[in-house]
XYZ file of C-alpha atoms in Angstrom:
750
model
C 11.297 -44.455 -33.861
C 9.678 -47.891 -33.565
C 7.211 -47.242 -30.715
C 3.550 -47.284 -31.730
C 0.970 -44.763 -30.540
C -0.526 -46.934 -27.740
C 2.871 -47.595 -26.257
C 3.663 -43.915 -26.247
C 0.363 -43.101 -24.551
C 1.086 -45.654 -21.807
C 4.560 -44.214 -21.315
C 3.100 -40.740 -21.212
C 0.645 -41.729 -18.474
C 3.415 -43.349 -16.473
C 5.568 -40.268 -16.923
C 2.808 -37.958 -15.750
C 2.147 -40.195 -12.740
C 5.814 -40.165 -11.815
C 6.039 -36.409 -12.212
C 2.976 -35.811 -10.079
C 4.381 -38.046 -7.374
C 7.640 -36.136 -7.407
C 5.855 -32.790 -7.437
C 3.691 -33.879 -4.522
C 6.748 -35.059 -2.644
C 8.501 -31.795 -3.393
C 5.548 -29.738 -2.171
C 5.232 -31.879 0.922
C 8.873 -31.376 1.801
C 8.622 -28.724 4.445
C 11.400 -26.228 4.250
C 13.313 -25.942 7.465
C 14.486 -22.786 9.109
C 16.764 -22.122 6.195
C 13.933 -22.188 3.657
C 13.260 -19.171 1.510
C 10.030 -17.817 2.915
C 10.243 -19.777 6.157
C 6.971 -20.106 8.007
C 5.066 -18.284 5.306
C 5.876 -21.007 2.775
C 5.116 -23.702 5.358
C 1.634 -22.269 5.564
C 1.437 -22.268 1.773
C 2.121 -26.001 1.753
C -0.711 -26.480 4.233
C -2.954 -24.654 1.786
C -2.060 -27.176 -0.898
C -3.298 -29.976 1.296
C -6.413 -28.108 2.374
C -7.346 -27.396 -1.213
C -8.098 -31.032 -1.958
C -11.636 -30.892 -0.550
C -13.200 -27.773 -1.987
C -16.793 -26.951 -1.068
C -18.162 -24.499 -3.612
C -19.987 -21.529 -2.131
C -22.938 -19.987 -3.947
C -21.525 -17.096 -5.897
C -22.727 -13.610 -4.905
C -25.016 -11.957 -7.395
C -24.238 -8.772 -9.222
C -26.471 -5.861 -8.449
C -27.644 -3.844 -11.432
C -26.971 -0.142 -11.214
C -25.374 2.504 -13.307
C -24.282 4.529 -10.314
C -20.846 4.332 -8.809
C -19.804 0.936 -7.589
C -17.063 -1.071 -6.040
C -14.326 -2.119 -8.388
C -15.527 -5.689 -8.601
C -15.851 -7.910 -11.595
C -19.066 -9.732 -12.392
C -19.152 -13.135 -10.737
C -18.661 -14.927 -14.023
C -15.458 -12.987 -14.573
C -13.940 -13.777 -11.221
C -15.187 -11.092 -8.837
C -14.800 -13.515 -5.978
C -12.239 -16.296 -6.057
C -13.910 -19.473 -4.814
C -11.179 -21.963 -5.796
C -7.829 -22.052 -4.096
C -5.383 -20.719 -6.697
C -2.872 -22.947 -8.422
C -0.111 -20.445 -7.695
C 0.741 -20.291 -4.011
C 2.228 -17.193 -2.479
C 4.270 -16.840 0.673
C 5.668 -13.478 1.761
C 8.525 -12.817 4.150
C 9.188 -9.254 5.358
C 12.349 -8.139 7.146
C 12.515 -4.508 8.286
C 15.773 -3.059 9.584
C 15.038 0.121 11.521
C 18.066 2.369 11.945
C 17.403 5.708 13.563
C 14.497 7.307 11.749
C 14.659 5.155 8.618
C 13.434 1.632 7.855
C 15.058 -0.467 5.136
C 12.597 -3.217 4.244
C 13.098 -6.412 2.224
C 9.980 -8.162 0.933
C 10.492 -11.676 -0.474
C 7.544 -13.221 -2.292
C 7.750 -16.922 -3.168
C 5.513 -17.911 -6.085
C 5.054 -21.705 -6.171
C 3.294 -23.391 -9.075
C 1.322 -26.394 -7.786
C -0.291 -27.112 -11.158
C 0.827 -29.054 -14.196
C 0.667 -25.974 -16.397
C 3.083 -23.192 -17.123
C 1.859 -20.174 -15.241
C 2.005 -16.425 -15.195
C 1.044 -14.930 -11.835
C 0.262 -11.358 -10.806
C -0.255 -10.070 -7.299
C -1.499 -6.655 -6.151
C -0.050 -5.626 -2.808
C 0.376 -2.496 -0.689
C 3.481 -0.807 0.684
C 3.895 2.338 2.799
C 2.869 5.333 0.709
C 6.034 7.220 1.667
C 8.271 4.280 0.738
C 10.664 4.256 -2.216
C 11.041 0.899 -4.041
C 14.498 0.716 -5.600
C 15.548 -2.928 -5.892
C 14.207 -6.055 -7.603
C 15.796 -9.493 -7.591
C 14.328 -12.578 -9.228
C 15.671 -15.917 -8.024
C 15.313 -19.063 -10.138
C 17.054 -22.015 -8.502
C 20.457 -20.695 -7.530
C 20.481 -18.003 -10.202
C 19.728 -14.387 -9.389
C 18.571 -11.795 -11.893
C 18.823 -8.137 -10.980
C 15.995 -5.880 -12.032
C 16.658 -2.736 -14.029
C 14.700 0.484 -13.878
C 13.044 1.424 -17.178
C 10.375 3.859 -18.348
C 7.030 2.231 -17.626
C 6.031 1.375 -21.205
C 9.490 0.069 -22.096
C 9.588 -2.158 -19.018
C 6.188 -3.604 -19.911
C 7.349 -4.274 -23.490
C 10.479 -6.076 -22.242
C 8.375 -8.197 -19.931
C 5.800 -9.081 -22.596
C 8.499 -10.012 -25.109
C 10.269 -12.257 -22.587
C 6.949 -13.843 -21.656
C 6.149 -14.587 -25.290
C 9.621 -16.075 -25.790
C 9.142 -18.500 -22.904
C 11.695 -16.710 -20.680
C 11.166 -16.196 -16.984
C 10.575 -12.540 -16.239
C 9.559 -10.389 -13.293
C 7.957 -6.933 -13.380
C 7.197 -4.462 -10.568
C 4.772 -1.666 -11.437
C 3.331 1.100 -9.282
C -0.404 1.781 -9.549
C -0.607 4.196 -6.643
C 2.252 5.404 -4.412
C 1.160 2.737 -1.890
C -0.015 0.050 -4.345
C 2.204 -2.162 -6.493
C 1.782 -5.198 -8.711
C 4.295 -8.006 -9.137
C 4.039 -10.080 -12.319
C 6.047 -13.237 -12.847
C 5.983 -15.117 -16.152
C 6.731 -18.714 -17.172
C 6.782 -20.496 -13.837
C 7.032 -24.183 -14.668
C 4.982 -27.017 -13.123
C 6.107 -27.622 -9.539
C 8.535 -24.716 -9.692
C 9.137 -21.930 -7.183
C 10.344 -18.501 -8.255
C 11.268 -15.786 -5.786
C 10.704 -12.107 -6.306
C 12.423 -9.831 -3.843
C 11.979 -6.078 -3.618
C 13.559 -3.591 -1.276
C 12.429 -0.164 -0.224
C 13.042 2.409 2.448
C 10.628 4.546 4.371
C 10.833 7.150 7.135
C 9.697 6.261 10.651
C 6.593 8.142 11.794
C 6.869 10.202 14.967
C 3.969 11.723 16.887
C 4.000 13.090 20.436
C 7.135 11.196 21.399
C 5.902 7.899 19.983
C 7.521 6.247 16.973
C 5.868 3.780 14.634
C 6.502 1.569 11.621
C 3.358 0.653 9.710
C 3.340 -2.088 7.076
C 0.106 -2.374 5.066
C -0.515 -6.012 4.140
C -3.741 -5.996 2.125
C -5.561 -3.861 -0.434
C -9.274 -3.618 0.235
C -11.762 -3.450 -2.672
C -12.047 0.103 -3.957
C -15.109 2.062 -4.998
C -15.322 3.703 -8.429
C -16.637 7.161 -7.702
C -18.769 9.189 -10.066
C -22.149 8.370 -11.536
C -23.361 8.313 -15.102
C -25.330 11.515 -14.612
C -22.909 13.385 -12.400
C -21.309 16.544 -13.669
C -17.549 16.581 -13.798
C -14.534 16.427 -16.014
C -14.341 12.647 -16.148
C -16.923 10.387 -17.735
C -18.024 7.211 -16.060
C -16.133 5.199 -18.691
C -12.978 7.196 -18.068
C -13.316 6.642 -14.351
C -13.691 2.935 -14.881
C -10.765 2.693 -17.254
C -8.630 4.825 -14.979
C -9.317 2.486 -12.088
C -8.609 -0.757 -13.955
C -5.170 -1.151 -12.412
C -6.646 -1.388 -8.920
C -8.634 -4.526 -9.614
C -7.917 -7.859 -7.977
C -10.222 -10.750 -7.128
C -11.316 -11.029 -3.515
C -10.964 -14.404 -1.806
C -14.242 -15.949 -0.808
C -14.147 -16.311 3.013
C -15.005 -20.004 2.884
C -12.228 -20.640 0.393
C -9.852 -18.603 2.557
C -10.918 -20.685 5.559
C -10.166 -23.892 3.671
C -6.762 -22.511 2.811
C -6.254 -21.510 6.449
C -3.116 -19.447 6.945
C -1.843 -20.830 3.665
C -3.548 -18.183 1.513
C -1.083 -15.299 1.154
C 0.652 -15.957 4.513
C 3.111 -13.340 5.754
C 5.982 -13.622 8.205
C 7.519 -10.436 9.642
C 10.767 -9.646 11.451
C 11.720 -6.168 12.639
C 15.307 -5.487 13.705
C 14.895 -2.336 15.784
C 17.879 -0.042 16.357
C 16.376 3.435 16.879
C 19.554 5.007 18.264
C 18.235 5.072 21.833
C 16.894 2.527 24.292
C 13.389 1.733 22.997
C 10.604 1.482 25.543
C 6.938 0.476 25.544
C 7.235 -1.627 22.397
C 3.721 -2.395 21.199
C 2.111 -4.167 18.248
C -1.614 -3.330 18.499
C -2.867 -5.667 15.754
C -0.578 -8.716 15.997
C 0.926 -10.707 18.845
C 4.707 -10.393 18.788
C 7.787 -11.678 20.561
C 10.476 -9.153 21.525
C 14.079 -10.300 21.951
C 16.663 -7.969 23.485
C 20.235 -7.327 22.452
C 21.528 -4.257 24.300
C 19.750 -1.171 23.010
C 18.552 -3.180 20.024
C 15.465 -5.366 19.738
C 14.306 -8.093 17.397
C 10.541 -8.382 16.983
C 8.874 -11.407 15.380
C 5.276 -12.527 15.041
C 4.350 -14.739 17.979
C 2.148 -16.950 15.816
C 4.610 -17.328 12.949
C 3.106 -16.643 9.562
C -0.270 -14.863 9.608
C -2.911 -14.145 6.944
C -2.352 -10.911 5.027
C -5.653 -9.364 6.084
C -4.719 -6.378 8.264
C -1.930 -3.836 8.564
C 1.037 -4.521 10.809
C 2.148 -1.687 13.064
C 4.968 -1.509 15.572
C 5.133 1.352 18.065
C 7.834 2.332 20.525
C 8.994 5.306 22.539
C 12.225 6.588 24.050
C 12.995 5.393 27.568
C 14.515 8.769 28.407
C 14.150 12.194 26.872
C 12.840 12.104 23.329
C 15.444 13.281 20.802
C 14.363 16.595 19.275
C 16.806 16.658 16.384
C 17.983 14.247 13.702
C 20.448 15.289 10.981
C 21.732 12.980 8.196
C 23.556 13.532 4.896
C 24.542 11.608 1.757
C 26.658 12.359 -1.305
C 24.891 11.143 -4.468
C 26.370 11.944 -7.845
C 27.640 15.517 -7.756
C 25.210 16.715 -5.098
C 24.835 16.536 -1.328
C 21.529 15.493 0.228
C 20.438 16.199 3.785
C 17.540 15.190 6.019
C 16.714 17.226 9.121
C 14.057 16.235 11.648
C 13.187 19.043 14.052
C 10.620 18.812 16.824
C 9.289 22.161 18.122
C 8.978 22.444 21.900
C 5.817 21.024 23.453
C 4.274 24.024 25.179
C 1.441 23.889 27.673
C -1.346 26.164 26.664
C -1.630 29.279 28.761
C -5.319 29.934 29.171
C -8.203 28.317 27.319
C -8.058 27.283 23.682
C -9.847 29.727 21.353
C -13.323 28.844 20.019
C -13.334 26.427 17.094
C -15.623 25.493 14.242
C -15.428 21.743 13.800
C -16.969 19.970 10.794
C -17.163 16.197 11.199
C -17.469 14.170 7.995
C -18.306 10.509 8.568
C -18.276 7.716 5.982
C -21.221 5.327 6.274
C -20.699 3.520 2.961
C -20.883 -0.247 2.520
C -17.152 -0.806 3.005
C -17.585 0.427 6.592
C -19.923 -2.496 7.365
C -18.610 -4.844 10.025
C -16.266 -3.527 12.708
C -15.448 -0.166 11.079
C -18.846 1.538 11.462
C -19.080 1.018 15.245
C -15.522 2.338 15.592
C -16.402 5.424 13.536
C -19.568 6.028 15.590
C -17.707 5.735 18.884
C -14.983 8.096 17.644
C -17.531 10.716 16.614
C -19.529 10.380 19.843
C -16.334 10.933 21.825
C -15.489 14.014 19.768
C -18.978 15.468 20.356
C -18.412 15.134 24.106
C -15.349 17.390 23.868
C -17.192 20.316 22.277
C -17.629 23.436 24.414
C -20.505 25.951 24.342
C -18.305 28.499 22.592
C -17.573 26.048 19.767
C -19.620 25.562 16.600
C -20.015 22.303 14.701
C -21.845 20.285 12.045
C -21.919 16.659 10.854
C -21.862 15.542 7.212
C -22.412 11.876 6.424
C -21.929 10.231 3.062
C -22.240 6.990 1.161
C -23.385 7.364 -2.443
C -25.689 10.030 -1.092
C -24.868 12.859 1.263
C -26.668 14.823 3.960
C -25.806 17.475 6.519
C -27.221 17.349 10.038
C -27.705 21.126 10.109
C -27.889 23.584 7.171
C -24.670 25.090 8.477
C -22.444 25.057 11.556
C -24.396 25.578 14.785
C -23.560 26.358 18.397
C -22.471 23.367 20.483
C -25.312 23.716 23.007
C -27.100 20.883 24.769
C -29.958 20.485 22.270
C -27.699 20.470 19.243
C -25.275 17.998 20.835
C -28.201 15.702 21.745
C -29.486 15.836 18.160
C -26.000 15.064 16.886
C -25.699 12.022 19.136
C -29.045 10.663 17.965
C -27.993 11.242 14.363
C -24.704 9.418 14.955
C -26.298 6.436 16.723
C -28.577 5.898 13.718
C -25.831 5.805 11.106
C -25.702 2.467 9.277
C -23.183 1.310 6.671
C -24.617 1.026 3.177
C -24.134 2.134 -0.433
C -21.145 3.430 -2.351
C -18.335 5.775 -1.351
C -18.940 9.150 -3.014
C -16.628 11.271 -0.879
C -16.160 14.199 -3.260
C -19.594 15.852 -2.686
C -19.067 15.568 1.078
C -15.617 17.158 0.764
C -17.051 20.025 -1.286
C -19.770 20.589 1.306
C -17.220 20.571 4.126
C -15.011 23.148 2.376
C -17.935 25.322 1.324
C -18.397 26.934 4.722
C -16.263 29.538 6.377
C -15.869 30.406 10.027
C -17.734 33.691 10.732
C -14.989 35.101 12.945
C -11.424 34.298 13.946
C -12.300 30.747 14.922
C -10.006 27.908 13.907
C -11.913 25.853 11.325
C -11.085 22.138 11.520
C -12.595 19.497 9.195
C -12.293 15.949 10.545
C -12.905 13.024 8.163
C -13.658 9.572 9.574
C -13.330 7.025 6.755
C -11.518 3.937 5.466
C -10.822 5.779 2.200
C -11.783 2.791 -0.001
C -12.161 4.715 -3.242
C -10.274 5.139 -6.481
C -10.494 8.857 -7.350
C -7.769 10.103 -5.031
C -6.555 12.684 -7.552
C -9.963 14.408 -7.660
C -9.936 14.701 -3.876
C -6.471 16.310 -3.874
C -7.453 18.712 -6.632
C -10.536 19.830 -4.713
C -8.529 20.493 -1.557
C -5.773 22.320 -3.439
C -8.267 24.654 -5.066
C -10.813 25.242 -2.288
C -9.349 24.615 1.172
C -9.281 28.346 2.047
C -8.783 28.676 5.826
C -9.906 25.146 6.707
C -7.529 22.555 8.146
C -8.275 18.935 7.199
C -7.612 16.043 9.558
C -7.981 12.480 8.349
C -8.953 9.695 10.725
C -8.360 6.245 9.210
C -10.915 3.674 10.330
C -10.519 -0.104 10.091
C -7.825 -2.747 9.705
C -6.488 -1.584 6.331
C -7.406 2.031 5.480
C -6.166 3.754 2.331
C -3.226 5.532 3.963
C -2.110 7.145 0.699
C -5.410 9.017 0.431
C -5.419 9.876 4.131
C -1.885 11.239 4.288
C -2.066 13.229 1.069
C -5.455 14.783 1.891
C -4.110 15.807 5.298
C -0.953 17.282 3.769
C -2.917 19.205 1.159
C -5.266 20.397 3.882
C -2.426 21.385 6.283
C -3.705 18.911 8.854
C -2.641 15.498 10.110
C -3.472 11.834 9.590
C -4.377 9.546 12.477
C -5.146 5.863 12.326
C -7.896 4.936 14.753
C -8.216 1.231 13.995
C -11.054 -0.707 15.555
C -12.369 -1.968 18.875
C -11.358 -0.304 22.121
C -8.612 1.611 20.342
C -11.070 4.035 18.736
C -11.759 6.324 21.706
C -8.137 6.348 22.838
C -6.756 7.324 19.435
C -9.488 9.916 18.927
C -8.648 11.420 22.315
C -4.965 11.652 21.353
C -5.883 13.449 18.134
C -8.230 15.934 19.797
C -5.704 16.599 22.561
C -3.094 17.473 19.944
C -5.506 19.764 18.127
C -6.175 21.690 21.323
C -2.495 22.458 21.962
C -0.420 25.293 20.488
C 0.360 25.017 16.801
C 3.528 26.115 15.069
C 2.466 28.156 12.042
C 4.155 30.255 9.394
C 7.216 28.007 9.360
C 10.153 28.973 7.176
C 13.525 27.338 6.544
C 16.665 29.107 5.368
C 20.395 28.409 5.246
C 22.984 30.969 6.206
C 26.168 30.365 4.212
C 24.570 27.955 1.775
C 21.745 27.343 -0.665
C 19.542 24.232 -0.417
C 16.608 23.033 -2.538
C 14.188 21.826 0.153
C 11.272 19.422 -0.093
C 8.628 20.248 0.878
C 8.942 23.774 -0.377
C 5.758 24.922 1.389
C 6.226 24.005 5.035
C 3.141 22.674 6.842
C 1.661 23.734 10.159
C 2.894 21.562 13.013
C 0.833 20.174 15.856
C 2.024 19.190 19.308
C 4.686 16.514 19.285
C 4.914 16.277 15.490
C 8.331 16.896 13.968
C 9.152 18.831 10.827
C 11.034 16.568 8.384
C 13.039 18.546 5.828
C 14.798 16.946 2.877
C 17.142 19.030 0.766
C 19.910 18.923 -1.812
C 22.783 21.243 -2.613
C 26.088 21.310 -4.459
C 28.010 21.600 -1.211
C 26.558 20.991 2.219
C 27.501 23.683 4.686
C 26.203 26.652 6.632
C 23.547 26.958 9.292
C 19.976 25.740 8.848
C 17.480 28.004 10.551
C 13.826 27.023 11.037
C 11.461 29.593 12.503
C 7.753 30.077 13.032
C 5.078 31.324 15.428
C 3.730 29.394 18.429
C 0.890 31.046 20.352
C 1.844 34.380 18.815
C 5.453 34.081 19.994
C 8.296 33.664 17.518
C 10.192 30.393 17.813
C 13.344 29.369 15.960
C 15.975 26.643 15.886
C 19.433 26.748 14.256
C 21.546 23.734 13.245
C 25.078 23.527 11.843
C 24.713 21.310 8.774
C 28.282 20.055 9.033
C 27.165 18.089 12.100
C 25.078 15.740 9.942
C 25.771 12.006 10.205
C 26.344 9.889 7.096
C 23.426 7.845 5.796
C 22.916 5.918 2.545
C 19.172 6.525 2.273
C 18.772 10.305 2.218
C 19.048 10.898 -1.549
C 16.252 8.477 -2.463
C 14.018 9.833 0.269
C 14.535 13.314 -1.152
C 13.596 12.034 -4.621
C 10.499 10.272 -3.252
C 9.417 13.442 -1.484
C 10.046 15.530 -4.600
C 7.871 13.145 -6.645
C 5.039 13.632 -4.153
C 5.428 17.373 -4.588
C 5.231 17.094 -8.367
C 1.980 15.152 -7.969
C 0.650 17.903 -5.711
C 1.596 20.501 -8.335
C -0.315 18.435 -10.901
C -3.427 18.366 -8.697
C -3.317 22.103 -8.052
C -2.845 22.947 -11.737
C 0.626 24.421 -11.169
C 1.999 22.111 -13.837
C 0.595 20.135 -16.751
C 0.124 16.375 -16.780
C 2.799 16.050 -19.457
C 5.396 18.045 -17.515
C 4.569 16.177 -14.317
C 5.019 12.813 -16.061
C 8.334 13.932 -17.531
C 9.653 15.132 -14.160
C 8.583 11.935 -12.401
C 10.181 9.738 -15.063
C 13.454 11.685 -14.833
C 13.505 11.344 -11.048
C 12.659 7.633 -11.211
C 15.445 6.912 -13.702
C 18.033 9.068 -11.887
C 17.406 7.488 -8.478
C 16.451 3.959 -9.650
C 12.967 4.190 -8.152
C 9.658 2.605 -9.100
C 7.207 5.430 -9.794
C 4.042 6.015 -11.782
C 6.313 6.469 -14.821
C 9.085 3.917 -14.180
C 9.091 0.164 -13.436
C 11.593 -2.517 -12.488
C 11.980 -5.489 -14.833
C 14.175 -8.624 -14.592
C 14.556 -11.245 -17.333
C 16.199 -14.671 -17.501
C 17.860 -14.798 -20.921
C 17.346 -18.553 -21.320
C 13.875 -19.654 -22.514
C 12.421 -22.446 -20.366
C 8.849 -22.917 -21.543
C 8.708 -25.553 -24.293
C 7.444 -24.521 -27.669
C 3.742 -25.197 -28.022
C 3.158 -25.189 -24.266
C 0.396 -22.863 -23.185
C 0.807 -20.226 -20.515
C -2.044 -19.772 -18.060
C -2.420 -16.433 -16.350
C -3.624 -16.293 -12.777
C -4.314 -13.225 -10.687
C -3.842 -14.153 -7.057
C -6.837 -13.318 -4.859
C -6.621 -10.891 -1.952
C -8.072 -11.536 1.464
C -10.843 -9.243 2.595
C -9.495 -6.888 5.295
C -10.269 -8.125 8.797
C -13.524 -6.773 10.173
C -15.118 -6.145 6.750
C -18.554 -7.670 6.152
C -18.248 -9.873 3.062
C -21.959 -10.591 2.559
C -22.938 -6.967 3.049
C -20.206 -5.739 0.752
C -20.711 -8.145 -2.122
C -24.466 -7.972 -1.923
C -24.330 -4.236 -2.354
C -23.955 -2.009 -5.350
C -21.344 -3.027 -7.837
C -20.401 -2.103 -11.342
C -23.096 -3.296 -13.732
C -22.591 -5.310 -16.903
C -22.232 -2.234 -19.092
C -19.652 -0.838 -16.739
C -17.815 -4.102 -16.843
C -17.780 -4.131 -20.640
C -16.146 -0.721 -20.604
C -13.668 -1.824 -18.035
C -12.945 -5.034 -19.901
C -12.171 -3.035 -23.041
C -9.746 -0.902 -21.089
C -8.129 -4.023 -19.725
C -8.190 -6.093 -22.879
C -4.516 -6.807 -22.716
C -4.595 -7.520 -19.022
C -7.579 -9.789 -19.406
C -5.867 -12.135 -21.833
C -5.933 -15.419 -20.020
C -3.820 -17.578 -22.244
C -0.767 -17.157 -24.406
C 0.250 -19.767 -26.963
C 3.769 -20.110 -28.228
C 3.956 -20.622 -32.005
C 3.355 -24.242 -32.960
C 5.884 -25.951 -35.163
C 5.162 -28.518 -37.857
C 6.163 -31.366 -35.560
C 3.818 -34.348 -36.012
C 1.702 -35.967 -33.360
C 3.982 -38.885 -32.577
C 7.097 -36.751 -32.470
C 5.331 -34.206 -30.246
C 4.231 -36.976 -27.921
C 7.719 -38.417 -27.771
C 9.172 -34.992 -27.129
C 6.625 -34.456 -24.379
C 7.655 -37.735 -22.793
C 11.286 -36.749 -22.875
C 10.439 -33.411 -21.333
C 8.417 -35.128 -18.637
C 11.320 -37.385 -17.794
C 13.603 -34.370 -17.790
C 11.064 -32.644 -15.582
C 11.089 -35.621 -13.229
C 14.859 -35.457 -12.904
C 14.599 -31.716 -12.532
C 11.985 -32.168 -9.806
C 14.312 -34.438 -7.855
C 17.113 -31.931 -8.286
C 14.847 -29.090 -7.206
C 13.712 -30.954 -4.100
C 17.290 -31.335 -2.999
C 17.998 -27.717 -3.687
C 14.897 -26.614 -1.762
C 15.804 -28.813 1.188
C 19.232 -27.293 1.295
C 17.808 -23.789 1.256
C 20.239 -22.975 -1.549
C 18.060 -20.221 -2.969
C 17.884 -18.420 0.332
C 21.594 -18.574 0.882
C 22.219 -17.282 -2.619
C 19.832 -14.446 -1.997
C 21.453 -13.568 1.270
C 24.901 -13.670 -0.297
C 23.693 -11.253 -2.933
C 22.275 -8.955 -0.306
C 25.554 -8.761 1.623
């Protein structure tokens, strides 16, 4: 090679300039309607442009405390993301609702706007009763199907592919409603798609149906203090919560990015099996298009920031169906799902006296819009108390206090004191819910009163398992009702606590919705309850999940999932309503075919195994084994199984570094950023412990082995690669414009 060093440097500069121009042109090329993530990726391109004039914001300071704290990194380690990330993310969600099941496809487009090879990870929520079963990774027009593997094996496959310079995608579950996508070796200017699919049951309460899609994970609190008694040390709590960590986007940075930071577009194809009526989206503006009894719902504003849950509600125009029966053959077994709604009876006479214990969260995460909503909800509930009722209020942050030493009569003086107490509640401190739960379960109604414990909280904590264990062991005759406050409550915690406590979960939201939703909950609690439910099959034998049937409240259906060698016989469900026996019989041969029942049964069975773990009915080892077997048999992502996809062909050049970036999450709408991040966080010692636990995760760079290639040859090779990259960029732009990736993906989905 006759070129000298200066000439090569000049050529290198020219090559870089040309590549940047092509990359810029590629990023500026707005995908049309046929683009992969549609409007969501359009917004991501806007973020690229907005990121060119960053205005640094003074970083929040870390408070020093050894008590419990939010799961936030010290500022120097990236607690708050102040720079718009190099990896852009656009998310497109399509939900197909058929009867009482939603099949949801989530496509995430990771676009590398930098000149470096990147690895990106993104923490995101999904419905806690969903079952993720499919992963596709799309690189250009090539599609790689994910395979289910035991968790550790999947991680090893991913790490090996990453080290080899191969593109790889990994989906891991960190909680039943919290997942992390990792994508390795995304080249400069390149876009890689990761698509997952899952199914989830449609919620039904009092004749209303709803599909709820969580879109953001709020910062979580690490419960437990250094001096607190318990089975887990502070270090163990920190290490056990490491997988829930993600940087929070600084609001000013998010504003600069506009809707381009984690934008989401949503389409719901609604076919409930009856003419839907009163279609409502309480938190987003939507457009509703009609097609016979079917509807197509899209966001009116196109892509929106992922900072609050999406919920769609509808009802039946005529009489609400009271029975749904579906079946599926999977392997050598039959699976069945039965949804049975007991009759809605008007109460004859007055409801019996109750003992109501209200537990209200006034921790720092409730600052902003959530605390006023919680106060209004509690004030409304106090107005509904009658003289024959008894009550108490427990409030908690990282401290706890009870308004009265025990439950008191709901007379005028006590109600007035309770209102004053409620008006004075301010959001501050950490979220130590466990002592408040213990205090709420400690009491016992002195007579035959119904004892109802009502929690008002956003559930932003990490020790969910401790909460379930406490309820399993000490609930006695109490019924626990969870009221989710805010734009993005921890629905996994809410639903599981309610199930363990034989109560219900209600999402109150914010603003004017608070009183209305609280009224609906209290109205249901005052109506007859179906108790002592049993299910049996005459002429058959079915393994049902759940095995312990819950109490049912007005308008709430019983959803039974079961499996058997041969589906047949008569299903009989019976119980007591207002002291009168009620029963319903169904011929199982009438079930309609469905291709989702088996995986829903497996998902429900996994939740039961977790409950058995919390209650001590099984060991951790046996629970892990059972969950791994179920995940592998039904191709599901669980706490013990993950989905991994690998491109066999290495693409990252030898010697090129790989930069890891964890994409920041938006703060949930209505949360008070300054209040939250100025509050109590994990101190430096805590962070050191956490960093040790996350040592592998915290590795920021990965170097491929260097060869003995000399400087000039390396430079020449780099130039050739740049030119190849330039040609590749032109090719990619054409492919992107044509929407080839999307069409390939859709063909694969057919």
